[in-house]
Coordinates of C-alpha atoms in Angstrom, one line a residue:
Chain A
M406 CA 0.0 0.0 0.0
K407 CA 2.8 2.3 1.0
A408 CA 4.8 1.5 -2.2
K409 CA 1.6 2.2 -4.2
Y410 CA 1.3 5.7 -2.7
S411 CA 5.0 6.3 -3.2
D412 CA 4.6 5.5 -7.0
F413 CA 1.5 7.6 -7.1
F414 CA 3.3 10.7 -5.6
Q415 CA 6.3 10.1 -7.8
T416 CA 4.1 10.2 -10.8
I417 CA 2.6 13.5 -9.6
L418 CA 6.0 15.0 -9.0
D419 CA 7.3 13.9 -12.3
S420 CA 4.4 15.6 -14.1
V421 CA 5.4 19.0 -12.7
A422 CA 7.6 21.2 -15.0
D423 CA 9.6 22.6 -12.1
G424 CA 12.4 20.7 -10.4
I425 CA 11.3 19.3 -7.0
F426 CA 13.3 17.5 -4.4
T427 CA 12.9 16.6 -0.8
V428 CA 15.6 16.2 1.9
D429 CA 15.7 14.7 5.4
K430 CA 16.9 16.6 8.4
N431 CA 20.5 15.9 7.4
R432 CA 19.9 17.5 4.0
R433 CA 20.2 14.1 2.2
I434 CA 18.0 13.9 -0.8
T435 CA 15.0 11.6 -0.4
S436 CA 13.1 12.3 -3.6
F437 CA 14.0 13.9 -6.9
N438 CA 11.5 14.5 -9.8
R439 CA 12.1 14.3 -13.5
A440 CA 12.5 18.1 -14.1
A441 CA 15.1 18.1 -11.4
Q442 CA 17.0 15.4 -13.3
R443 CA 16.7 17.5 -16.5
I444 CA 17.9 20.7 -14.9
T445 CA 20.8 19.3 -12.8
G446 CA 21.8 16.5 -15.2
F447 CA 21.9 14.0 -12.4
A448 CA 19.8 10.8 -12.6
R449 CA 17.4 10.2 -9.7
E450 CA 19.4 7.2 -8.6
E451 CA 22.6 9.3 -8.4
A452 CA 21.0 12.1 -6.4
I453 CA 19.0 10.1 -3.8
G454 CA 20.9 9.7 -0.6
K455 CA 23.5 12.4 -1.4
P456 CA 23.6 15.7 0.5
C457 CA 21.8 18.3 -1.7
Y458 CA 24.8 20.6 -1.9
E459 CA 26.8 17.8 -3.6
V460 CA 24.2 17.7 -6.4
F461 CA 23.4 21.4 -6.7
H462 CA 26.6 23.2 -6.1
A463 CA 24.5 26.3 -5.8
S464 CA 26.1 29.7 -5.2
I465 CA 24.2 29.9 -1.8
C466 CA 24.9 26.3 -0.6
Q467 CA 27.8 27.5 1.7
N468 CA 26.4 30.5 3.4
A469 CA 22.8 31.2 2.6
C470 CA 21.2 27.8 2.1
A471 CA 17.4 28.4 1.4
L472 CA 16.5 25.0 3.0
E473 CA 18.5 25.7 6.1
E474 CA 16.9 29.1 6.4
A475 CA 13.4 27.5 6.0
L476 CA 14.3 24.8 8.6
K477 CA 15.7 27.4 11.0
T478 CA 13.0 30.0 10.8
G479 CA 10.0 27.8 9.9
N480 CA 9.2 30.3 7.1
E481 CA 9.0 29.6 3.5
V482 CA 11.7 31.0 1.2
I483 CA 10.2 32.0 -2.1
D484 CA 11.7 32.6 -5.6
R485 CA 15.3 33.2 -4.5
P486 CA 17.5 33.7 -7.6
L487 CA 20.8 31.8 -7.7
N488 CA 22.9 29.6 -10.0
I489 CA 23.9 26.0 -9.8
I490 CA 26.6 24.1 -11.6
N491 CA 25.0 21.1 -13.4
K492 CA 26.7 17.8 -14.0
E493 CA 28.3 19.0 -17.2
G494 CA 30.0 21.9 -15.3
K495 CA 27.7 24.5 -16.7
A496 CA 26.3 27.3 -14.6
V497 CA 22.5 27.3 -14.7
P498 CA 20.4 30.2 -13.4
I499 CA 17.4 29.1 -11.3
S500 CA 15.0 30.5 -8.8
V501 CA 14.3 28.4 -5.7
S502 CA 11.6 28.2 -3.1
A503 CA 12.0 26.1 0.0
S504 CA 9.7 25.0 2.8
V505 CA 9.8 22.8 5.9
L506 CA 8.2 19.3 5.8
S507 CA 6.6 18.4 9.2
D508 CA 4.6 15.4 10.3
G509 CA 1.1 15.6 11.7
K510 CA 2.5 16.4 15.2
G511 CA 4.5 19.3 14.0
N512 CA 7.9 17.5 14.2
V513 CA 10.2 18.6 11.4
R514 CA 11.0 15.7 9.0
G515 CA 13.0 17.6 6.4
G516 CA 12.4 20.1 3.7
V517 CA 11.2 20.5 0.2
E518 CA 12.7 22.7 -2.5
T519 CA 11.2 23.6 -5.9
F520 CA 13.3 25.3 -8.5
R521 CA 12.7 26.8 -11.9
D522 CA 15.2 26.9 -14.8
L523 CA 15.7 30.5 -15.7
S524 CA 18.3 29.9 -18.5
A525 CA 15.9 31.0 -21.3
I526 CA 14.9 34.1 -19.5
E527 CA 18.5 35.0 -18.5
E528 CA 19.7 34.4 -22.1
L529 CA 17.1 36.7 -23.5
K530 CA 17.8 39.3 -20.8
K531 CA 21.5 39.1 -21.6
E532 CA 20.7 39.7 -25.3
I533 CA 18.4 42.6 -24.6
Q534 CA 20.6 44.3 -22.0
K535 CA 23.9 43.2 -23.7
R536 CA 25.3 42.3 -20.3
Y537 CA 27.9 39.9 -21.5
T538 CA 30.8 38.8 -19.3
F539 CA 34.0 37.1 -20.1
E540 CA 32.3 33.8 -19.1
D541 CA 30.2 34.2 -22.2
I542 CA 33.2 33.8 -24.4
V543 CA 33.6 30.2 -25.4
S544 CA 37.1 29.1 -26.2
K545 CA 39.8 26.7 -25.3
N546 CA 42.2 28.1 -27.8
R547 CA 45.6 29.1 -26.4
E548 CA 45.7 32.5 -28.0
I549 CA 42.3 33.3 -26.5
Q550 CA 43.2 31.8 -23.1
K551 CA 46.2 34.2 -23.1
I552 CA 43.9 37.1 -23.6
F553 CA 41.6 35.8 -20.8
N554 CA 44.7 35.7 -18.6
M555 CA 45.4 39.3 -19.1
L556 CA 41.8 40.5 -19.0
P557 CA 41.7 41.3 -15.3
D558 CA 44.8 43.5 -15.7
V559 CA 43.4 45.2 -18.8
A560 CA 40.0 45.8 -17.1
E561 CA 41.7 47.3 -14.0
S562 CA 44.1 49.5 -15.9
D563 CA 41.7 52.1 -17.3
S564 CA 44.0 52.4 -20.3
T565 CA 42.8 52.7 -23.9
V566 CA 42.3 49.4 -25.5
L567 CA 42.6 48.5 -29.2
I568 CA 41.0 45.3 -30.3
E569 CA 42.0 44.0 -33.7
G570 CA 40.4 41.1 -35.4
P571 CA 38.5 40.1 -38.5
S572 CA 34.8 40.8 -38.8
G573 CA 32.7 38.4 -36.7
S574 CA 35.5 37.3 -34.4
G575 CA 33.8 38.7 -31.3
K576 CA 35.6 42.1 -30.8
E577 CA 32.5 43.7 -29.2
L578 CA 32.0 40.8 -26.8
F579 CA 35.6 41.2 -25.5
A580 CA 35.1 45.0 -25.2
R581 CA 31.9 44.4 -23.1
A582 CA 33.6 41.8 -21.1
I583 CA 36.4 44.2 -20.2
H584 CA 33.9 46.9 -19.3
N585 CA 31.9 44.5 -17.2
L586 CA 35.0 43.4 -15.4
S587 CA 36.2 47.0 -14.7
A588 CA 35.5 49.4 -11.9
R589 CA 33.3 51.3 -14.4
K590 CA 30.9 48.3 -14.8
E591 CA 28.0 50.1 -13.1
K592 CA 28.4 53.1 -15.4
P593 CA 27.3 53.4 -19.0
Y594 CA 28.8 51.4 -21.9
V595 CA 28.2 53.3 -25.1
V596 CA 28.9 51.8 -28.6
V597 CA 29.6 54.0 -31.6
N598 CA 29.9 52.4 -35.0
C599 CA 32.3 54.9 -36.6
G600 CA 32.1 53.2 -40.0
A601 CA 28.3 53.7 -40.2
L602 CA 28.5 57.5 -39.5
P603 CA 29.2 60.0 -42.3
D604 CA 32.0 62.4 -41.7
N605 CA 29.7 65.4 -41.2
L606 CA 27.7 63.6 -38.5
I607 CA 30.3 61.8 -36.5
E608 CA 31.5 64.9 -34.7
S609 CA 28.1 66.0 -33.5
E610 CA 27.2 62.4 -32.7
L611 CA 30.3 61.9 -30.5
F612 CA 30.7 65.4 -29.0
G613 CA 27.2 66.7 -29.2
Y614 CA 26.1 70.2 -30.2
V615 CA 24.6 73.4 -28.7
K616 CA 21.5 75.2 -29.8
G617 CA 22.2 77.2 -33.0
A618 CA 25.3 75.3 -33.9
F619 CA 23.8 74.7 -37.3
T620 CA 20.4 75.0 -39.0
D621 CA 17.9 72.8 -37.2
A622 CA 20.0 72.6 -34.0
H623 CA 16.9 73.8 -32.1
R624 CA 18.3 72.7 -28.7
D625 CA 21.4 71.3 -27.1
K626 CA 22.1 67.7 -27.6
Q627 CA 24.5 65.5 -25.6
G628 CA 27.1 63.6 -27.6
R629 CA 28.1 59.9 -27.0
F630 CA 31.1 61.0 -24.9
A631 CA 28.8 62.8 -22.5
L632 CA 26.4 59.8 -22.4
A633 CA 29.3 57.5 -21.5
E634 CA 30.4 59.8 -18.7
G635 CA 32.0 57.7 -15.9
G636 CA 31.8 54.6 -18.1
T637 CA 33.2 53.2 -21.3
I638 CA 32.9 54.3 -24.9
F639 CA 33.5 51.6 -27.6
L640 CA 34.5 53.0 -31.0
D641 CA 33.9 50.3 -33.5
E642 CA 35.5 50.3 -37.0
I643 CA 37.9 52.9 -36.0
G644 CA 40.0 52.2 -39.1
D645 CA 37.3 53.6 -41.2
I646 CA 37.3 57.2 -39.9
S647 CA 38.5 60.1 -42.1
P648 CA 41.8 61.9 -41.7
L649 CA 39.9 65.0 -40.7
F650 CA 38.2 63.4 -37.8
Q651 CA 41.3 61.5 -36.8
V652 CA 42.7 64.9 -35.7
K653 CA 39.7 65.7 -33.6
L654 CA 39.9 62.3 -31.9
L655 CA 43.5 62.8 -31.2
R656 CA 42.7 65.5 -28.7
I657 CA 40.2 63.6 -26.7
L658 CA 42.5 60.7 -26.5
Q659 CA 45.4 62.9 -25.3
E660 CA 43.7 65.5 -23.2
K661 CA 40.3 63.8 -22.5
E662 CA 38.8 67.2 -23.5
Y663 CA 36.4 68.2 -26.2
E664 CA 34.1 70.9 -27.3
P665 CA 30.5 70.2 -28.4
L666 CA 29.8 71.6 -31.9
G667 CA 29.1 75.3 -31.8
S668 CA 30.3 75.6 -28.2
T669 CA 33.3 77.5 -26.8
K670 CA 33.1 75.6 -23.5
T671 CA 35.7 72.8 -23.1
M672 CA 34.2 69.7 -21.6
K673 CA 36.3 67.2 -19.6
A674 CA 35.5 63.5 -20.3
D675 CA 35.9 60.8 -17.7
V676 CA 35.5 58.0 -20.1
R677 CA 37.5 54.9 -20.9
I678 CA 38.0 54.5 -24.6
M679 CA 38.1 51.2 -26.3
A680 CA 38.3 50.8 -30.1
A681 CA 38.1 48.0 -32.5
T682 CA 38.9 47.5 -36.2
N683 CA 38.9 44.7 -38.7
R684 CA 41.7 46.4 -40.5
N685 CA 45.4 46.2 -39.8
L686 CA 46.0 49.7 -38.3
A687 CA 49.8 49.4 -38.5
E688 CA 49.4 48.7 -42.2
Q689 CA 47.0 51.7 -42.5
V690 CA 49.7 53.9 -40.8
R691 CA 52.3 52.7 -43.2
S692 CA 50.1 53.5 -46.2
G693 CA 49.3 56.9 -44.8
K694 CA 45.6 56.2 -44.2
F695 CA 45.8 56.4 -40.5
R696 CA 47.7 58.9 -38.4
Q697 CA 50.7 57.5 -36.6
D698 CA 50.2 59.6 -33.5
L699 CA 46.6 58.5 -33.2
Y700 CA 47.6 54.9 -33.7
Y701 CA 50.0 55.2 -30.8
R702 CA 47.3 56.7 -28.6
F703 CA 45.0 53.8 -29.3
N704 CA 47.7 51.1 -29.2
I705 CA 48.3 51.2 -25.5
V706 CA 46.8 47.8 -24.8
R707 CA 46.3 45.8 -28.0
I708 CA 44.3 42.7 -28.2
E709 CA 44.4 40.7 -31.4
L710 CA 41.6 38.2 -31.9
P711 CA 42.4 35.2 -34.2
P712 CA 40.0 34.3 -37.0
L713 CA 37.9 31.2 -36.3
A714 CA 39.9 29.3 -38.9
R715 CA 42.9 29.6 -36.6
R716 CA 41.0 28.3 -33.6
R717 CA 39.3 25.2 -35.0
E718 CA 39.5 23.5 -31.7
D719 CA 36.7 25.9 -30.6
I720 CA 34.3 24.9 -33.3
P721 CA 32.7 21.9 -31.5
L722 CA 32.5 24.0 -28.3
L723 CA 30.9 26.9 -30.2
I724 CA 28.5 24.6 -32.0
E725 CA 27.4 23.1 -28.6
H726 CA 27.1 26.7 -27.2
F727 CA 24.9 28.0 -30.1
I728 CA 22.7 24.8 -30.0
S729 CA 22.0 25.3 -26.3
V730 CA 21.3 29.0 -26.9
F731 CA 18.9 28.4 -29.8
N732 CA 17.3 25.5 -28.0
L733 CA 16.4 28.0 -25.3
K734 CA 15.3 30.7 -27.6
R735 CA 13.3 28.6 -30.0
N736 CA 12.1 26.0 -27.5
K737 CA 13.6 23.1 -29.5
K738 CA 15.4 20.0 -28.3
I739 CA 18.2 19.6 -30.8
T740 CA 20.9 17.5 -29.3
G741 CA 23.8 18.1 -31.7
V742 CA 25.1 17.9 -35.2
S743 CA 25.7 14.7 -37.2
D744 CA 29.3 13.5 -37.8
N745 CA 29.1 14.6 -41.4
V746 CA 28.1 18.2 -40.3
M747 CA 30.9 18.3 -37.7
D748 CA 33.4 17.0 -40.3
F749 CA 32.2 19.7 -42.8
L750 CA 32.3 22.5 -40.3
M751 CA 35.7 21.5 -39.0
R752 CA 37.0 21.9 -42.6
Y753 CA 35.1 24.9 -43.6
S754 CA 37.0 28.2 -43.8
F755 CA 34.5 30.5 -42.1
P756 CA 35.2 33.8 -43.8
G757 CA 32.6 35.3 -41.6
N758 CA 34.1 33.8 -38.5
I759 CA 32.0 33.1 -35.4
R760 CA 29.1 35.2 -36.6
E761 CA 28.9 33.0 -39.7
L762 CA 29.0 29.8 -37.6
E763 CA 26.2 31.2 -35.5
N764 CA 24.2 32.0 -38.6
I765 CA 24.7 28.5 -40.0
I766 CA 23.4 27.0 -36.8
E767 CA 20.5 29.4 -36.7
H768 CA 19.7 28.5 -40.3
A769 CA 19.8 24.8 -39.5
F770 CA 17.5 25.4 -36.5
V771 CA 14.9 26.7 -38.8
L772 CA 15.0 23.7 -41.1
C773 CA 15.7 21.0 -38.7
H774 CA 12.7 19.2 -37.2
E775 CA 14.6 16.2 -35.9
S776 CA 17.0 16.0 -33.0
V777 CA 20.2 16.1 -35.0
I778 CA 21.3 18.7 -37.5
E779 CA 22.3 17.1 -40.8
I780 CA 24.1 18.4 -43.9
K781 CA 20.7 19.0 -45.6
H782 CA 19.9 21.6 -42.9
L783 CA 22.9 23.7 -43.7
P784 CA 22.7 26.7 -46.0
S785 CA 23.2 25.5 -49.6
E786 CA 25.5 28.4 -50.4
I787 CA 28.2 27.4 -48.0
I788 CA 28.1 23.8 -49.1
E789 CA 28.3 25.0 -52.7
A790 CA 31.1 27.4 -51.9
F791 CA 33.0 24.6 -50.1
T792 CA 32.5 21.7 -52.4
G793 CA 31.8 23.5 -55.6
M794 CA 28.6 21.6 -55.9
R795 CA 24.9 22.4 -55.2
P796 CA 23.1 19.9 -53.0
L797 CA 20.6 17.8 -54.8
P798 CA 17.3 19.7 -55.2
K799 CA 14.4 18.0 -53.5
D800 CA 12.5 17.5 -56.7
D801 CA 15.5 16.0 -58.6
V802 CA 14.2 12.4 -58.9
S803 CA 15.5 11.5 -62.3
P804 CA 15.7 7.7 -62.7
L805 CA 19.4 7.9 -63.4
N806 CA 20.0 9.8 -60.1
V807 CA 17.8 7.4 -58.2
A808 CA 19.7 4.4 -59.7
E809 CA 23.1 5.9 -58.9
K810 CA 22.1 6.8 -55.4
T811 CA 20.7 3.3 -54.8
A812 CA 23.8 1.6 -56.2
I813 CA 26.0 3.7 -53.9
E814 CA 23.9 3.0 -50.8
E815 CA 23.8 -0.8 -51.6
T816 CA 27.5 -1.0 -52.1
L817 CA 28.2 1.0 -48.9
K818 CA 25.9 -1.4 -47.0
K819 CA 27.7 -4.4 -48.6
H820 CA 31.0 -3.0 -47.4
S821 CA 29.7 -1.9 -44.0
G822 CA 30.2 1.7 -44.7
M823 CA 33.9 1.4 -45.7
R824 CA 34.2 4.0 -48.5
A825 CA 37.5 2.6 -49.9
A826 CA 36.1 -0.8 -50.4
A827 CA 32.8 0.5 -51.8
A828 CA 34.7 2.8 -54.3
R829 CA 36.8 -0.2 -55.5
D830 CA 33.6 -2.2 -56.0
L831 CA 31.9 0.6 -57.9
G832 CA 35.0 1.2 -60.0
I833 CA 35.4 4.8 -59.0
S834 CA 37.9 6.7 -56.8
T835 CA 37.2 7.3 -53.2
V836 CA 37.1 11.1 -53.9
T837 CA 34.4 10.6 -56.6
L838 CA 32.5 8.4 -54.2
W839 CA 32.7 11.1 -51.5
R840 CA 31.5 13.7 -53.9
K841 CA 28.6 11.6 -55.0
M842 CA 27.7 10.8 -51.4
K843 CA 27.6 14.6 -50.8
K844 CA 25.6 15.2 -53.9
F845 CA 23.0 12.6 -53.0
Q846 CA 23.2 13.4 -49.3
I847 CA 24.0 9.8 -48.4
E848 CA 24.9 9.6 -44.8
F849 CA 26.9 6.4 -44.4
S850 CA 28.3 4.9 -41.1
S851 CA 25.9 3.7 -38.4
E852 CA 22.6 3.9 -40.4
L853 CA 24.0 1.7 -43.2
I854 CA 26.1 -0.6 -41.1
P855 CA 24.4 -3.7 -39.8
R856 CA 24.2 -3.6 -36.0
G857 CA 26.2 -6.0 -33.9
L858 CA 29.3 -6.1 -36.2
P859 CA 32.5 -4.5 -35.0
R860 CA 33.7 -2.0 -37.7
G861 CA 37.0 -3.7 -38.3
K862 CA 35.5 -7.2 -38.9
R863 CA 32.9 -6.5 -41.5
A864 CA 32.5 -8.6 -44.5
N865 CA 34.3 -8.1 -47.8
D866 CA 36.6 -5.3 -46.6
K867 CA 40.1 -6.1 -47.6
R868 CA 41.5 -2.7 -46.7
Chain B
M83 CA 63.5 15.9 -3.4
N84 CA 59.7 15.8 -3.7
K85 CA 58.2 19.2 -3.8
M86 CA 54.6 20.3 -4.3
K87 CA 52.6 23.5 -3.8
V88 CA 48.9 23.1 -3.4
A89 CA 46.2 25.8 -3.4
I90 CA 43.0 24.8 -1.5
A91 CA 39.9 26.8 -2.0
V92 CA 38.6 27.2 1.6
F93 CA 35.2 27.8 3.2
K94 CA 35.1 27.5 7.0
E95 CA 37.6 24.8 7.6
H96 CA 36.4 22.8 4.6
V97 CA 37.1 22.7 0.9
S98 CA 34.8 25.2 -0.7
L99 CA 31.8 23.6 -2.5
R100 CA 32.4 25.9 -5.4
F101 CA 35.6 27.4 -6.5
D102 CA 34.1 30.7 -7.6
C103 CA 32.4 31.2 -4.2
A104 CA 35.6 30.5 -2.1
E105 CA 36.6 33.6 -0.1
E106 CA 40.0 32.2 1.0
V107 CA 42.7 30.1 -0.5
L108 CA 45.1 28.1 1.6
F109 CA 48.6 27.7 0.0
V110 CA 50.4 24.7 1.4
E111 CA 53.9 23.7 0.3
F112 CA 55.0 20.1 0.8
E113 CA 58.5 18.7 0.6
N114 CA 59.2 15.0 1.2
G115 CA 55.9 14.6 2.9
E116 CA 56.4 17.5 5.3
I117 CA 54.7 20.9 5.3
V118 CA 57.3 23.6 4.4
S119 CA 54.9 26.5 4.4
R120 CA 51.3 27.2 5.0
K121 CA 49.7 30.5 4.2
M122 CA 46.0 31.6 4.0
A123 CA 45.2 34.3 1.4
S124 CA 42.0 36.3 1.3
M125 CA 40.3 36.2 -2.1
E126 CA 37.4 38.4 -1.1
G127 CA 36.2 40.7 -3.8
L128 CA 38.2 39.0 -6.5
N129 CA 36.5 37.5 -9.5
P130 CA 37.3 33.8 -10.3
L131 CA 39.6 34.9 -13.1
Q132 CA 41.6 37.0 -10.6
K133 CA 41.6 34.2 -8.1
L134 CA 43.0 31.8 -10.7
R135 CA 45.7 34.3 -11.6
S136 CA 46.8 34.7 -8.1
I137 CA 47.0 31.0 -7.6
S138 CA 49.0 30.7 -10.8
T139 CA 51.5 33.4 -9.8
S140 CA 52.0 31.8 -6.4
G141 CA 53.5 28.9 -8.1
A142 CA 50.9 26.4 -7.0
T143 CA 50.6 23.5 -9.5
R144 CA 47.5 21.8 -7.9
L145 CA 44.2 23.3 -6.9
V146 CA 41.9 21.5 -4.6
C147 CA 38.3 22.8 -4.9
G148 CA 34.7 22.0 -5.3
A149 CA 32.6 22.4 -8.5
M150 CA 34.0 24.7 -11.1
P151 CA 32.2 26.0 -14.2
G152 CA 33.7 24.9 -17.6
F153 CA 35.1 28.4 -18.4
Y154 CA 37.4 28.3 -15.4
R155 CA 38.3 24.6 -15.9
R156 CA 39.6 25.5 -19.3
M157 CA 41.5 28.5 -17.9
T158 CA 43.0 26.3 -15.1
D159 CA 44.2 23.8 -17.8
F160 CA 45.8 26.7 -19.7
L161 CA 47.6 27.8 -16.6
G162 CA 49.0 24.3 -16.1
I163 CA 47.3 23.8 -12.8
R164 CA 45.9 20.3 -12.0
I165 CA 42.4 20.4 -10.5
M166 CA 41.5 18.0 -7.7
H167 CA 37.9 17.8 -6.5
A168 CA 37.4 17.3 -2.8
E169 CA 34.4 19.5 -2.1
G170 CA 33.4 19.7 1.5
M171 CA 36.4 17.7 2.8
A172 CA 37.8 19.0 6.1
I173 CA 41.0 20.9 5.5
D174 CA 43.0 19.0 8.2
I175 CA 42.0 15.6 6.8
L176 CA 42.9 16.8 3.3
I177 CA 46.3 18.0 4.4
E178 CA 47.0 14.7 6.1
H179 CA 46.2 12.9 2.9
L180 CA 48.4 15.2 0.9
K181 CA 51.3 14.9 3.4
R182 CA 51.2 11.1 3.0
G183 CA 51.2 11.5 -0.7
K184 CA 47.7 10.2 -0.9
S185 CA 46.6 12.7 -3.4
N186 CA 45.1 9.8 -5.3
L187 CA 42.3 9.8 -2.8
I188 CA 41.2 13.0 -4.3
V189 CA 40.0 12.6 -7.8
P190 CA 41.6 14.8 -10.4
C191 CA 39.3 16.5 -12.8
S192 CA 40.5 14.5 -15.8
Q193 CA 39.5 11.2 -14.2
R194 CA 36.1 12.2 -13.0
G195 CA 33.4 9.7 -13.7
R196 CA 35.8 7.3 -15.4
G197 CA 37.2 3.8 -14.6
K198 CA 37.8 2.9 -11.0
H199 CA 36.9 6.4 -10.0
R200 CA 33.4 6.2 -11.2
R201 CA 30.9 6.5 -8.4
D202 CA 27.4 6.4 -9.5
G203 CA 28.5 8.5 -12.5
C204 CA 28.9 11.5 -10.3
P205 CA 31.6 13.9 -11.6
W206 CA 32.0 15.7 -8.4
M207 CA 33.9 13.2 -6.3
V208 CA 34.3 13.4 -2.5
T209 CA 36.6 10.6 -1.4
G210 CA 38.6 9.8 1.6
G211 CA 36.9 12.3 4.0

């Protein structure tokens, strides 16, 4: 009877979307529902019997445990925001509520905690408020790790920072991370895209103007430097500014002083300046397009971001990151990419860098209705650019193509997915076979290999 | 000559449950099974990146701590510091283990959840305590 009730309650708990667990008086877990397993990554069997702090690793476990507070005060704790570290080592934002569990006589038996995964909300908030930290930069590349290592010093220093790197390599993310790590983090962070502003606008945009400075200047307007007062200004695409404006910028970098357009009053700017460019500024100086003295003012702390092609080891990490972000944003449950996609992306040159990889994954998310992203979900332009071949259109069902595809599939099956042996059998080279497999979107390996046979011992493969 | 400098992320006489929440780090230097130096350093107000930097500059080659987000694990690897998980273990017991060269009682990060160290598949090992 007792076991029946236990199953009954477990079913109820498992049907709830929020994580729920109960603990005894020693904070050992006594029940753990399905949502709790999903959020923490721990299976019920692993969690039960363990102290809750060993499973949750919450930021409050040590000194502000919600359950301990509920047990001590007898009052409920409601919706306390915190983060836990899940089984994969990822920080997960949650909100928890905790209450005491008592028996009928009022004796405390333990506690119950419910928690809600806030990852999706936090991700959206982060995107809207642009409150990225260095923890949002995903990399295990040595060059990037070197930059991480110097970030605290860079953030503390208040010196001008120049970030160089190709388009889409994450220059702004680094600039934000430095700002958010610095003493100015509570103050404004203002971004100016210098490349997007025409010469006659950039001065009034940056320094502001006073009433009457020009026709239609009906009232004073603050410039971006004034808006960034006490904080940081990020001048993006600094390599694109005109020689005339370079002179004006020189003064603010040197003296931290400027005059709004039409004003005679000199303003003092307490602003940290960071700049970024996808051009090689040293090269620009040599060719006379960028002032040398301005370059030296910017080049106090220089950070050079490598293109994605030079940090290929980060591609799997970034794919995983973008998949988890898009799963949250689009409420999907895509688990990863197929081996073929991974192989393709590891070899692709990524002229658009990380932004391009993000776009590729986003494109795949639109088309993919399964759990794994396949080659057919990738944008056809990049496959074409890479292989020099368009993927087979969906309506291309000519008998010849069908026959060719079937012959390849059958031969691959016969040779347990071994391409070399299949190519020999078909009388074509392995490269031709590979190209045809791409054309017909044949995904060999596990699907075509009969189960239960070890790869090395499959029939007819003499390789 | 067997020398080793260990940094231990501390919270109230125990190994901190989370590295990023540790407010103190105990640096202990061992030489041939004896403690040569023992120094507690406050990490209050420092972000985890700064904490890792100060551990690295102290010359410590091992870090005993609790859970650590992936970002900092990668950084620790880059700095050449070996992570050992012993969350919640009492500092005195931990030091005794380390003195006796029984650092194998604490499971290094790289072996978490594998082979003989597997315990219910839990990556955060507490052993020996």
